Short mmCIF file of C-alpha atoms and ligand atoms in Angstrom, two decimals:
data_model
loop_
_atom_site.label_atom_id
_atom_site.label_comp_id
_atom_site.label_asym_id
_atom_site.label_seq_id
_atom_site.Cartn_x
_atom_site.Cartn_y
_atom_site.Cartn_z
CA MET A 1 0.00 0.00 0.00
CA LYS A 2 2.77 2.36 0.98
CA SER A 3 4.64 1.74 -2.23
CA LEU A 4 1.49 2.39 -4.20
CA VAL A 5 1.06 5.76 -2.51
CA LEU A 6 4.69 6.53 -3.17
CA LEU A 7 4.24 5.57 -6.80
CA LEU A 8 1.23 7.85 -7.07
CA CYS A 9 3.20 10.70 -5.59
CA LEU A 10 6.04 10.08 -7.99
CA ALA A 11 3.61 10.01 -10.87
CA ARG A 12 2.17 13.32 -9.77
CA LEU A 13 5.60 14.83 -9.37
CA TRP A 14 6.50 13.62 -12.81
CA GLY A 15 3.27 15.13 -14.09
CA CYS A 16 4.26 18.48 -12.64
CA HIS A 17 7.72 18.37 -14.11
CA SER A 18 6.59 17.39 -17.56
CA ALA A 19 3.82 19.95 -17.58
CA PRO A 20 4.32 22.28 -20.51
CA HIS A 21 3.29 25.35 -18.59
CA GLY A 22 4.22 26.14 -15.09
CA PRO A 23 1.51 25.92 -12.46
CA GLY A 24 -0.37 29.18 -12.20
CA LEU A 25 0.04 30.03 -15.87
CA ILE A 26 -3.35 30.05 -17.44
CA TYR A 27 -4.54 30.22 -20.96
CA ARG A 28 -6.66 32.92 -22.47
CA GLN A 29 -9.77 32.21 -24.49
CA PRO A 30 -10.22 34.77 -27.24
CA ASN A 31 -13.45 35.02 -29.17
CA CYS A 32 -13.75 32.24 -31.74
CA ASP A 33 -14.50 34.88 -34.38
CA ASP A 34 -11.61 37.10 -33.34
CA PRO A 35 -9.48 38.04 -36.40
CA GLU A 36 -6.42 36.48 -34.75
CA THR A 37 -8.30 33.24 -34.09
CA GLU A 38 -9.52 33.18 -37.66
CA GLU A 39 -5.98 33.79 -38.90
CA ALA A 40 -4.83 30.73 -36.96
CA ALA A 41 -7.72 28.68 -38.37
CA LEU A 42 -6.89 29.72 -41.93
CA VAL A 43 -3.27 28.67 -41.47
CA ALA A 44 -4.62 25.30 -40.32
CA ILE A 45 -6.84 25.10 -43.42
CA ASP A 46 -3.87 25.88 -45.69
CA TYR A 47 -1.91 23.19 -43.93
CA ILE A 48 -4.65 20.62 -44.61
CA ASN A 49 -4.93 21.56 -48.26
CA GLN A 50 -1.19 21.55 -48.88
CA ASN A 51 -0.60 18.21 -47.22
CA PHE A 52 -3.66 16.21 -48.19
CA PRO A 53 -2.45 14.12 -51.12
CA TRP A 54 -5.84 13.09 -52.50
CA GLY A 55 -9.48 14.06 -52.49
CA TYR A 56 -10.77 17.59 -52.20
CA LYS A 57 -9.70 20.82 -50.57
CA HIS A 58 -11.42 21.68 -47.34
CA THR A 59 -12.64 25.10 -46.30
CA LEU A 60 -13.28 26.59 -42.87
CA ASN A 61 -16.85 26.28 -41.64
CA GLN A 62 -16.72 27.01 -37.92
CA ILE A 63 -14.25 27.55 -35.11
CA ASP A 64 -15.45 25.52 -32.15
CA GLU A 65 -12.92 26.33 -29.48
CA VAL A 66 -9.67 28.20 -28.96
CA LYS A 67 -7.20 28.40 -26.09
CA VAL A 68 -4.03 30.42 -26.19
CA TRP A 69 -1.12 29.46 -23.98
CA PRO A 70 1.97 31.48 -23.28
CA GLN A 71 4.87 29.53 -24.72
CA GLN A 72 8.38 29.26 -23.28
CA PRO A 73 10.73 30.95 -24.02
CA PHE A 74 8.54 33.24 -26.13
CA GLY A 75 5.52 33.24 -28.35
CA GLU A 76 2.11 31.71 -27.88
CA MET A 77 0.48 28.44 -28.70
CA PHE A 78 -3.02 28.36 -30.14
CA GLU A 79 -4.96 25.22 -29.40
CA ILE A 80 -7.87 25.31 -31.77
CA GLU A 81 -10.74 23.07 -32.83
CA ILE A 82 -12.30 23.68 -36.23
CA ASP A 83 -15.03 22.25 -38.45
CA THR A 84 -14.34 22.10 -42.16
CA LEU A 85 -16.37 21.33 -45.28
CA GLU A 86 -15.27 19.69 -48.48
CA THR A 87 -15.11 21.99 -51.51
CA THR A 88 -15.51 21.04 -55.15
CA CYS A 89 -11.81 21.76 -55.88
CA HIS A 90 -9.54 18.76 -55.98
CA VAL A 91 -6.31 19.18 -53.98
CA LEU A 92 -4.37 19.14 -57.27
CA ASP A 93 -6.41 22.08 -58.54
CA PRO A 94 -4.34 25.28 -58.17
CA THR A 95 -7.47 27.39 -57.55
CA PRO A 96 -7.15 29.12 -54.16
CA VAL A 97 -9.55 27.53 -51.68
CA ALA A 98 -11.26 30.90 -51.10
CA GLN A 99 -12.53 30.67 -54.70
CA CYS A 100 -13.69 27.06 -54.43
CA SER A 101 -17.36 26.40 -53.85
CA VAL A 102 -18.51 24.28 -50.96
CA ARG A 103 -20.00 20.89 -51.67
CA GLN A 104 -23.71 21.28 -51.04
CA LEU A 105 -25.90 19.04 -48.91
CA LYS A 106 -27.76 17.66 -51.92
CA GLU A 107 -24.43 16.65 -53.51
CA HIS A 108 -23.67 14.68 -50.33
CA ALA A 109 -21.51 17.04 -48.30
CA VAL A 110 -18.41 15.92 -46.40
CA GLU A 111 -17.39 17.58 -43.17
CA GLY A 112 -14.10 17.53 -41.34
CA ASP A 113 -13.26 17.97 -37.68
CA CYS A 114 -9.74 19.02 -36.70
CA ASP A 115 -7.67 19.74 -33.63
CA PHE A 116 -4.68 21.94 -34.30
CA GLN A 117 -1.90 23.44 -32.29
CA LEU A 118 -0.20 26.41 -33.87
CA LEU A 119 2.80 28.24 -32.53
CA LYS A 120 2.73 31.97 -32.99
CA VAL A 121 6.17 33.49 -32.85
CA ASN A 122 6.94 37.00 -34.12
CA GLY A 123 3.44 37.24 -35.56
CA LYS A 124 3.84 34.10 -37.68
CA PHE A 125 1.89 30.91 -37.19
CA SER A 126 3.35 27.45 -37.72
CA VAL A 127 1.57 24.15 -37.32
CA ALA A 128 2.82 22.00 -34.47
CA TYR A 129 0.09 19.39 -34.26
CA ALA A 130 -2.74 18.36 -36.57
CA LYS A 131 -5.35 15.70 -35.99
CA CYS A 132 -8.41 15.46 -38.21
CA ASP A 133 -11.10 13.19 -39.40
CA SER A 134 -13.83 13.64 -41.93
CA SER A 135 -17.07 11.94 -42.81
CA PRO A 136 -19.83 12.24 -45.37
CA ASP A 137 -23.18 13.51 -44.19
CA SER A 138 -25.59 10.77 -43.11
CA ALA A 139 -27.88 9.24 -45.72
CA GLU A 140 -30.81 10.30 -43.55
CA ASP A 141 -29.75 13.95 -43.67
CA VAL A 142 -29.20 13.90 -47.44
CA ARG A 143 -32.69 12.45 -47.84
CA LYS A 144 -34.09 15.31 -45.77
CA VAL A 145 -32.92 17.94 -48.25
CA CYS A 146 -33.45 15.86 -51.35
CA ARG A 147 -35.32 12.59 -51.49
CA ASP A 148 -33.85 11.32 -54.75
CA CYS A 149 -30.29 12.59 -54.51
CA PRO A 150 -27.76 9.84 -55.04
CA LEU A 151 -25.42 9.10 -52.15
CA LEU A 152 -21.67 8.72 -52.36
CA ALA A 153 -20.81 5.30 -53.74
CA PRO A 154 -17.81 3.13 -52.77
CA LEU A 155 -14.89 4.09 -54.99
CA ASN A 156 -14.07 0.46 -55.75
CA ASP A 157 -17.57 -0.30 -57.05
CA THR A 158 -17.23 -2.03 -60.43
CA ARG A 159 -19.65 0.40 -62.12
CA VAL A 160 -17.68 3.36 -60.77
CA VAL A 161 -14.34 2.00 -61.92
CA HIS A 162 -15.82 1.15 -65.31
CA ALA A 163 -17.33 4.63 -65.73
CA ALA A 164 -13.99 6.29 -64.95
CA GLU A 165 -12.09 4.05 -67.36
CA ALA A 166 -14.65 4.49 -70.13
CA ALA A 167 -14.64 8.27 -69.65
CA LEU A 168 -10.84 8.40 -69.78
CA THR A 169 -10.86 6.42 -73.03
CA VAL A 170 -13.30 8.94 -74.49
CA PHE A 171 -11.20 11.86 -73.27
CA ASN A 172 -7.99 10.41 -74.69
CA ALA A 173 -9.68 9.73 -78.03
CA GLN A 174 -10.77 13.38 -78.31
CA ASN A 175 -7.46 14.72 -77.16
CA ASN A 176 -4.72 15.23 -79.73
CA GLY A 177 -2.08 15.89 -77.12
CA SER A 178 -0.63 13.70 -74.44
CA ASN A 179 -2.23 10.45 -73.38
CA PHE A 180 -3.56 10.54 -69.84
CA GLN A 181 -3.77 7.80 -67.27
CA LEU A 182 -6.22 7.37 -64.43
CA GLU A 183 -4.71 8.63 -61.19
CA GLU A 184 -7.42 8.58 -58.53
CA ILE A 185 -11.16 8.13 -58.44
CA SER A 186 -12.22 10.95 -56.12
CA ARG A 187 -15.98 10.60 -55.67
CA ALA A 188 -18.84 8.77 -57.31
CA GLN A 189 -22.60 8.49 -57.22
CA LEU A 190 -24.86 5.81 -58.68
CA VAL A 191 -28.16 7.08 -60.05
CA PRO A 192 -30.85 4.36 -60.15
CA LEU A 193 -33.21 5.87 -62.70
CA PRO A 194 -32.37 6.33 -65.47
CA PRO A 195 -29.41 4.10 -64.61
CA SER A 196 -26.25 6.13 -64.71
CA THR A 197 -22.97 6.61 -62.89
CA TYR A 198 -21.48 9.96 -62.02
CA VAL A 199 -17.76 9.95 -61.27
CA GLU A 200 -15.01 12.49 -60.61
CA PHE A 201 -11.41 11.43 -61.04
CA THR A 202 -7.91 12.75 -61.61
CA ILE A 203 -5.62 11.94 -64.49
CA SER A 204 -1.92 12.27 -65.12
CA GLY A 205 -0.21 12.96 -68.45
CA THR A 206 2.16 10.45 -70.01
CA ASP A 207 4.84 10.66 -72.69
CA CYS A 208 2.59 8.94 -75.24
CA VAL A 209 0.64 10.89 -77.81
CA ALA A 210 -2.99 9.92 -77.43
CA LYS A 211 -3.47 8.67 -80.96
CA GLU A 212 -0.38 6.45 -80.88
CA ALA A 213 -0.98 4.95 -77.49
CA THR A 214 -2.07 1.44 -78.08
CA GLU A 215 -0.71 -0.07 -74.90
CA ALA A 216 -1.00 2.14 -71.83
CA ALA A 217 1.67 -0.02 -70.21
CA ASN A 218 4.22 1.35 -72.70
CA CYS A 219 3.62 4.93 -71.60
CA ASN A 220 5.57 6.64 -68.82
CA LEU A 221 4.19 9.33 -66.57
CA LEU A 222 5.76 12.69 -67.32
CA ALA A 223 8.60 13.84 -65.09
CA LYS A 224 6.96 17.26 -65.07
CA LYS A 225 3.66 16.08 -63.68
CA GLN A 226 0.65 17.17 -65.63
CA TYR A 227 -2.50 16.51 -63.70
CA GLY A 228 -6.06 16.92 -64.77
CA PHE A 229 -9.45 16.59 -63.12
CA CYS A 230 -12.45 15.06 -64.83
CA LYS A 231 -16.18 14.82 -64.27
CA ALA A 232 -18.06 12.18 -66.18
CA THR A 233 -21.49 10.62 -66.46
CA LEU A 234 -22.04 7.21 -67.94
CA ASN A 235 -25.61 6.52 -68.99
CA GLU A 236 -26.66 2.93 -69.46
CA LYS A 237 -28.82 2.75 -72.56
CA LEU A 238 -30.53 -0.08 -74.33
CA GLY A 239 -27.86 -1.56 -76.53
CA GLY A 240 -24.92 0.36 -75.16
CA GLU A 241 -23.73 3.15 -72.98
CA GLU A 242 -23.20 6.85 -73.44
CA VAL A 243 -20.34 8.72 -71.81
CA ALA A 244 -20.09 12.46 -71.28
CA VAL A 245 -16.79 13.69 -69.89
CA THR A 246 -15.15 17.05 -69.26
CA CYS A 247 -11.60 17.37 -68.00
CA THR A 248 -9.57 20.34 -66.86
CA VAL A 249 -5.84 19.94 -67.29
CA PHE A 250 -3.81 21.92 -64.76
CA GLN A 251 -0.47 23.57 -65.41
CA THR A 252 2.49 21.19 -65.15
CA GLN A 253 4.03 20.45 -61.79
CA PRO A 254 7.77 20.78 -61.27
CA ALA A 255 9.64 17.52 -61.78
CA THR A 256 10.26 15.58 -58.60
CA PRO A 257 13.73 16.50 -57.34
CA GLN A 258 15.20 13.03 -56.79
CA PRO A 259 16.16 11.29 -60.08
CA GLN A 260 14.42 8.00 -60.77
CA PRO A 261 16.68 4.98 -61.21
CA GLU A 262 16.73 3.42 -64.71
CA GLY A 263 13.60 1.47 -65.41
CA ALA A 264 11.86 2.65 -62.26
CA ASN A 265 9.25 4.40 -64.36
CA GLU A 266 8.02 1.17 -65.82
CA ALA A 267 6.49 0.17 -62.55
CA VAL A 268 4.71 3.47 -62.07
CA PRO A 269 2.08 3.77 -64.77
CA THR A 270 0.04 0.69 -63.99
CA PRO A 271 -3.49 1.86 -64.65
CA VAL A 272 -4.94 2.94 -61.40
CA VAL A 273 -8.19 1.64 -60.13
CA GLY A 274 -9.91 3.05 -57.10
CA ALA A 275 -9.06 -0.21 -55.41
CA ASP A 276 -5.36 0.54 -55.42
CA ALA A 277 -5.06 4.21 -54.65
CA PRO A 278 -2.28 4.12 -52.03
CA ALA A 279 0.27 2.84 -54.54
CA SER A 280 -0.62 5.41 -57.13
CA SER A 281 -1.69 8.50 -55.28
CA PRO A 282 0.82 11.32 -55.50
CA VAL A 283 1.83 11.04 -51.85
CA GLY A 284 5.21 12.54 -52.54
CA ALA A 285 3.74 15.35 -54.56
CA PRO A 286 1.07 17.19 -52.66
CA GLY A 287 -1.00 19.82 -54.36
CA PRO A 288 0.63 22.84 -55.90
CA LEU A 289 1.68 25.46 -53.42
CA PRO A 290 0.16 28.83 -54.19
CA SER A 291 3.00 31.31 -54.44
CA GLY A 292 3.63 33.29 -51.32
CA SER A 293 2.08 30.75 -48.98
CA PRO A 294 4.19 29.41 -46.15
CA VAL A 295 6.10 26.21 -46.77
CA TYR A 296 5.95 23.77 -43.91
CA THR A 297 8.52 21.23 -42.97
CA HIS A 298 6.09 18.42 -42.97
CA VAL A 299 6.78 14.89 -41.86
CA LEU A 300 4.12 12.44 -42.86
CA ALA A 301 3.70 9.17 -41.05
CA ALA A 302 6.57 6.88 -42.02
CA ALA A 303 4.44 4.21 -43.68
CA PRO A 304 1.99 5.21 -46.41
CA PRO A 305 -1.49 5.03 -44.97
CA VAL A 306 -3.61 2.04 -45.89
CA LEU A 307 -6.95 3.23 -47.18
CA PRO A 308 -10.06 1.10 -46.91
CA LEU A 309 -10.93 -0.21 -50.37
CA HIS A 310 -14.63 0.42 -50.05
CA ARG A 311 -14.23 4.05 -48.96
CA ALA A 312 -16.58 6.57 -50.52
CA HIS A 313 -14.41 9.56 -49.61
CA TYR A 314 -10.83 10.25 -48.59
CA ASP A 315 -10.83 10.57 -44.83
CA LEU A 316 -8.61 13.33 -43.41
CA ARG A 317 -7.73 10.95 -40.57
CA HIS A 318 -5.43 8.93 -42.82
CA ILE A 319 -3.04 11.87 -43.14
CA PHE A 320 -3.58 14.05 -40.09
CA MET A 321 -3.09 11.56 -37.31
CA GLY A 322 -1.93 13.83 -34.57
CA VAL A 323 1.79 13.41 -35.15
CA VAL A 324 3.85 16.42 -34.32
CA SER A 325 4.71 17.50 -37.80
CA LEU A 326 7.11 20.34 -37.17
CA GLY A 327 10.48 20.35 -35.49
CA SER A 328 9.66 23.03 -32.96
CA PRO A 329 12.07 24.63 -30.56
CA SER A 330 10.03 23.29 -27.67
CA GLY A 331 8.79 20.08 -29.20
CA GLU A 332 8.16 18.30 -25.94
CA ALA A 333 5.71 20.96 -24.88
CA LEU A 334 3.38 20.03 -27.68
CA HIS A 335 1.52 17.10 -26.29
CA PRO A 336 -2.15 17.89 -26.06
CA ARG A 337 -2.86 15.26 -23.42
CA LYS A 338 -0.32 16.74 -21.08
CA ILE A 339 -1.81 20.13 -21.68
CA ARG A 340 -5.29 18.92 -20.95
CA SER A 341 -4.24 17.35 -17.69
CA VAL A 342 -3.00 20.76 -16.61
CA VAL A 343 -5.96 22.65 -17.96
CA GLN A 344 -8.66 20.97 -15.95
CA PRO A 345 -7.85 22.33 -12.48
CA SER A 346 -7.59 25.92 -13.68
CA VAL A 347 -10.70 25.95 -15.83
CA GLY A 348 -12.98 27.14 -13.03
CA ALA A 349 -10.66 29.99 -12.19
CA ALA A 350 -10.16 31.01 -15.80
CA ALA A 351 -13.74 30.84 -16.96
CA GLY A 352 -15.59 32.63 -14.20
CA PRO A 353 -19.21 33.51 -14.82
CA VAL A 354 -18.61 34.77 -18.37
CA VAL A 355 -19.26 32.17 -21.03
CA PRO A 356 -16.54 32.47 -23.70
CA PRO A 357 -18.00 33.46 -27.08
CA CYS A 358 -17.40 30.11 -28.70
CA PRO A 359 -18.21 28.29 -30.92
CA GLY A 360 -17.99 30.98 -33.57
CA ARG A 361 -20.19 31.66 -36.52
CA VAL A 362 -21.11 29.06 -39.12
CA ARG A 363 -19.74 30.18 -42.49
CA HIS A 364 -21.69 27.81 -44.70
CA PHE A 365 -24.14 25.34 -43.14
CA LYS A 366 -24.22 22.78 -40.39
CA VAL A 367 -23.92 19.19 -41.45
C1 NAG B 1 -7.92 16.99 -82.69
O1 NAG B 1 -7.72 16.95 -84.10
C2 NAG B 1 -8.93 16.97 -84.86
C3 NAG B 1 -8.59 16.77 -86.33
O2 NAG B 1 -7.34 17.28 -86.64
C4 NAG B 1 -9.65 18.30 -84.60
O3 NAG B 1 -10.85 18.35 -85.33
C5 NAG B 1 -9.94 18.41 -83.10
O4 NAG B 1 -10.52 19.65 -82.82
C6 NAG B 1 -8.66 18.23 -82.30
N1 NAG B 1 -9.02 18.15 -80.87
C7 NAG B 1 -8.37 18.83 -79.93
C8 NAG B 1 -8.85 18.61 -78.52
O5 NAG B 1 -7.44 19.57 -80.16
C1 NAG B 2 -14.57 -3.19 -52.36
O1 NAG B 2 -13.84 -3.33 -51.15
C2 NAG B 2 -14.49 -4.11 -50.17
C3 NAG B 2 -13.67 -4.04 -48.90
O2 NAG B 2 -12.36 -4.41 -49.11
C4 NAG B 2 -14.67 -5.54 -50.68
O3 NAG B 2 -15.33 -6.31 -49.73
C5 NAG B 2 -15.48 -5.50 -51.97
O4 NAG B 2 -15.59 -6.79 -52.52
C6 NAG B 2 -14.83 -4.56 -53.00
N1 NAG B 2 -15.71 -4.42 -54.14
C7 NAG B 2 -15.30 -4.61 -55.39
C8 NAG B 2 -16.34 -4.45 -56.43
O5 NAG B 2 -14.14 -4.88 -55.68
#
């Protein structure tokens, strides 16, 4: 019994010593719609969009909570919780997220939920911790706004994969330039009546000219990546099918810095099917960085994430897992659990009778 008590004491002592903020130091809780809070949230949004290797850009919907801690030896740390919504811009699309429209409820909206820690030193924010997940709206809620709207379909559904491949064939046949390969199926919906499949997918240019490309396996992806984004509908008709496809080809991406060993390219251009996205998604080449935006030293999880085959959307949780992603001068201070254990006792004192003005305003709609 005695040793147990001693152990408890030791544990508490340890807790005190490893606490990121000295006892007595308390956080402040600015308004969730404070310009400074919003600035922190927008840095977090940029971070998501620059490091999410697949799927769609997310935009800020609501700031749920913010706490600001004094940081040793200087600066402040913003602990912030935000809600995001999927936009219609793919992460490879260079359009700034502010100009991207939000995916509407009737299109089957996807919302994200993120915890961030951002260091603010000399007026500049940097991301120290990012943990997110995202999920499509419930079928029930989609039905409430629109009874017949098709729901998101699994990306490995045979009809979805077929529609994307058929649409790419049509696009390549109409295109006198480079031959494109399927990169990633991004979202899909199956319409029961009249039977049709709607699919959005990304493509990547190869060194083959479309007309000459007989065997896709003989084409190599371009060193200067040229991505495109396509929307297609495949209508099943009596005696055949009808495909309508439109693609936007983005400006070329800079070549990847490290040279590929001889023959390495041959393994790359295996036609991608939604079922095999991890091997083919441009993990090493996140979306284009808008000029002038901060560049983060980002360390992704060592192993490429394994995505569920039957996913209907790309979950933020596979990339933003809560790893400390920035070598910070006070890295050990950035453990949210430790912080929380310190927060609890001082909450009563800090909050008082005034309810902090959080969560902030909803920018688009609640999912
Ligand atoms: C491809 O070439 C054909 C015939 O030369 C032309 O009619 C068509 O407009 C061209 N398509 C594109 C996308 O350039
Ligand atoms: C899609 O993935 C799920 C889960 O791995 C699997 O059970 C299902 O058979 C796959 N569907 C197709 C059409 O490949």
